Amino acid sequence: GQQLNQSPQSMFIQEGEDVSMNCTSSSIFNTWLWYKQDPGEGPVLLIALYKAGELTSNGRLTAQFGITRKDSFLNISASIPSDVGIYFCAGLQIQGAQKLVFGQGTRLTINP
Amino acid sequence: DVKVTQSSRYLVKRTGEKVFLECVQDMDHENMFWYRQDPGLGLRLIYFSYDVKMKEKGDIPEGYSVSREKKERFSLILESASTNQTSMYLCASSQNGVYSPLHFGNGTRLTVT
């Protein structure tokens, strides 16, 4: 099946650093989403992007929907310990089906 | 808040056993999904359902089946469990709409020995 290429697969950073991750695809998506999974829990939606070029913020998180509709990035500024987890990008092609395609995930580890 | 509840957090089963993973949501959502999560592969869609008694194959349906007899409940069935089905299984639900976010359960970690 289709898959998004998410990078990096893992990051080890110091508390207070900024973080950047991205997703690319060979296909066009109508919607891009970013989810975060805390240890032992299911993924939770962080940000949803609905228009090409859209830049959206949610607190210290900023995400952009690429102008080509084939990519998206997520930035986290001034990381804190509770940012630890796995971040997933997901794309949606609206073809009468709400089937999301997920990236492989970025595992974020923060050294205090 | 939407609640998606998966009946077991951890399961250990033997090869060849029939396994049932249960999922219940309490927000009257039309759509329900089963994903499996494996390191380096992200989340892959196994099956989904848009309505009671309706089901659609996802990207990796082989070895699995599903049942949706009631709107709030979506079951994943492993007819004959195999070791390559050892994984984290995540259930999710969403409303109908142009786009409605997925709400996930906390997952069931299945080990097949």
XYZ file of C-alpha atoms in Angstrom:
225
model
C 0.000 0.000 0.000
C 0.849 3.625 -0.244
C 3.126 5.093 2.391
C 4.542 8.425 3.340
C 8.287 8.897 3.828
C 8.814 10.478 7.224
C 12.187 11.631 8.493
C 14.084 11.452 10.649
C 13.075 8.117 12.163
C 14.485 9.127 15.534
C 15.867 12.222 17.223
C 17.851 12.655 20.419
C 17.947 16.262 21.560
C 18.583 18.430 24.589
C 15.717 20.098 26.396
C 15.158 23.562 24.981
C 16.234 22.708 21.440
C 14.004 23.151 18.430
C 12.855 20.095 16.480
C 11.991 19.681 12.837
C 10.552 16.670 11.029
C 8.968 16.190 7.636
C 6.977 13.916 5.389
C 7.094 13.489 1.646
C 5.060 11.517 -0.827
C 4.947 10.820 -4.528
C 1.171 11.339 -4.391
C -0.935 14.419 -3.804
C -2.913 14.668 -0.588
C -5.866 16.935 0.160
C -5.257 17.006 3.889
C -2.165 16.575 6.038
C -2.296 15.731 9.719
C 0.210 15.382 12.502
C -0.373 13.005 15.413
C 1.583 12.383 18.598
C 1.686 9.099 20.480
C 2.695 9.147 24.132
C 4.143 5.924 25.551
C 1.390 3.382 26.217
C -1.337 5.404 24.541
C -2.956 5.826 21.162
C -2.036 8.675 18.792
C -3.676 12.038 19.389
C -4.236 14.682 16.727
C -1.951 17.724 17.055
C -2.531 19.747 13.898
C -4.659 19.415 10.755
C -3.830 21.197 7.480
C -6.434 21.553 4.749
C -4.980 23.901 2.121
C -1.777 23.875 0.112
C 0.638 26.422 1.542
C -1.227 26.605 4.852
C 0.915 27.300 7.924
C -0.735 26.495 11.242
C 0.454 26.817 14.825
C -0.666 25.123 18.010
C 1.333 26.538 20.905
C 4.978 25.634 20.341
C 4.076 23.493 17.331
C 4.026 24.791 13.775
C 3.118 22.740 10.717
C 2.943 23.526 7.027
C 1.107 21.946 4.103
C 3.522 21.958 1.172
C 2.588 23.978 -1.879
C 2.899 20.914 -4.118
C 0.542 19.005 -1.747
C 3.147 16.236 -1.601
C 4.866 17.183 1.628
C 4.469 18.641 5.101
C 6.703 19.554 8.002
C 6.291 19.902 11.740
C 8.429 22.117 13.959
C 8.524 22.102 17.737
C 10.181 25.075 19.385
C 11.900 25.073 22.786
C 11.331 21.385 23.479
C 10.295 20.225 26.954
C 10.314 16.730 28.500
C 6.629 16.091 27.792
C 7.324 16.399 24.052
C 8.814 12.893 24.202
C 6.904 10.405 22.081
C 6.371 9.260 18.534
C 5.144 11.768 15.967
C 3.257 10.584 12.892
C 2.343 12.439 9.773
C -0.741 11.301 7.888
C -2.212 12.182 4.534
C -5.751 11.935 3.278
C -6.868 11.568 -0.317
C -10.554 12.250 -0.487
C -11.938 9.581 -2.775
C -15.147 8.906 -0.926
C -13.131 7.116 1.730
C -11.581 8.572 4.854
C -8.505 6.427 4.569
C -5.455 7.971 6.118
C -1.962 7.004 5.015
C 0.589 7.245 7.814
C 4.306 7.914 7.843
C 6.717 5.619 9.647
C 6.909 7.884 12.682
C 9.633 9.999 14.321
C 10.620 8.916 17.811
C 11.667 11.946 19.868
C 13.866 11.524 22.929
C 14.820 14.510 25.076
C 17.763 14.704 27.440
C 16.981 17.002 30.348
C -14.426 13.690 25.103
C -14.579 10.812 22.669
C -13.645 7.549 24.216
C -12.412 4.575 22.216
C -11.916 1.566 24.441
C -9.984 -1.533 23.516
C -10.827 -4.463 25.720
C -7.281 -5.683 26.378
C -3.974 -3.842 26.749
C -1.894 -7.016 26.485
C -2.669 -10.438 25.016
C -0.511 -13.520 24.640
C -1.813 -16.230 22.319
C -0.475 -19.392 20.778
C 0.053 -20.010 17.083
C -3.140 -21.306 15.488
C -5.506 -19.857 18.080
C -8.493 -17.773 17.051
C -8.116 -14.288 18.531
C -10.729 -11.587 19.029
C -9.767 -7.949 19.601
C -12.683 -5.805 20.696
C -13.176 -2.066 20.328
C -16.022 0.132 21.550
C -16.582 3.858 20.969
C -19.062 6.031 22.832
C -19.616 8.958 20.453
C -21.951 7.433 17.890
C -19.284 7.626 15.193
C -20.123 6.094 11.841
C -16.576 5.097 10.894
C -14.326 2.638 12.662
C -10.840 1.412 11.778
C -8.290 -1.194 12.767
C -4.566 -0.440 12.337
C -1.461 -2.323 13.282
C 1.656 -0.480 14.399
C 5.130 -1.880 13.867
C 8.481 -0.118 14.427
C 9.734 1.527 11.269
C 6.471 0.875 9.418
C 4.127 3.329 11.096
C 0.421 2.562 11.174
C -1.014 0.314 8.500
C -4.736 -0.036 7.883
C -6.136 -3.543 8.203
C -9.903 -3.032 7.811
C -12.432 -0.263 8.207
C -16.184 0.103 8.397
C -18.533 2.936 7.454
C -21.665 1.501 8.923
C -23.105 -1.423 10.754
C -22.501 -4.709 8.936
C -20.312 -2.949 6.362
C -16.601 -3.552 6.023
C -13.844 -2.617 3.619
C -10.346 -4.034 3.252
C -7.471 -1.789 4.093
C -3.881 -2.189 2.965
C -3.019 -5.390 4.854
C -6.199 -7.466 5.356
C -4.638 -10.902 4.843
C -5.042 -13.126 7.871
C -7.677 -10.881 9.446
C -11.428 -10.442 9.397
C -13.761 -7.998 11.125
C -17.264 -7.807 12.483
C -19.501 -4.810 13.067
C -22.871 -5.943 14.362
C -23.515 -2.755 16.359
C -22.542 0.810 15.549
C -20.404 1.249 18.643
C -18.457 -2.004 18.403
C -15.859 -3.143 15.868
C -14.092 -6.463 16.334
C -10.884 -7.652 14.705
C -10.535 -11.405 14.300
C -7.395 -13.398 13.689
C -8.754 -16.697 12.403
C -5.520 -18.606 13.046
C -2.905 -16.493 14.779
C 0.649 -16.581 13.469
C 3.876 -15.211 14.917
C 4.063 -12.510 12.227
C 0.860 -11.062 13.662
C 2.671 -10.121 16.852
C 2.145 -6.364 16.919
C 0.402 -3.385 18.474
C -3.195 -3.106 17.269
C -4.949 0.252 17.338
C -8.653 0.870 16.909
C -9.960 4.283 15.835
C -13.262 5.953 15.080
C -14.425 9.100 13.309
C -17.585 10.899 12.272
C -18.709 11.255 8.697
C -17.738 14.541 7.079
C -15.302 16.060 4.623
C -12.689 15.281 7.139
C -13.200 14.235 10.696
C -10.192 13.423 12.888
C -9.494 9.863 13.940
C -9.822 9.157 17.659
C -7.654 6.242 18.738
C -7.870 3.730 21.536
C -4.817 2.976 23.669
C -3.925 -0.138 21.731
C -3.663 -3.863 22.324
C -0.207 -5.381 22.299
C -0.592 -8.902 20.964
C 2.145 -11.497 21.250
C 1.755 -14.765 19.350
C 4.083 -17.511 20.509
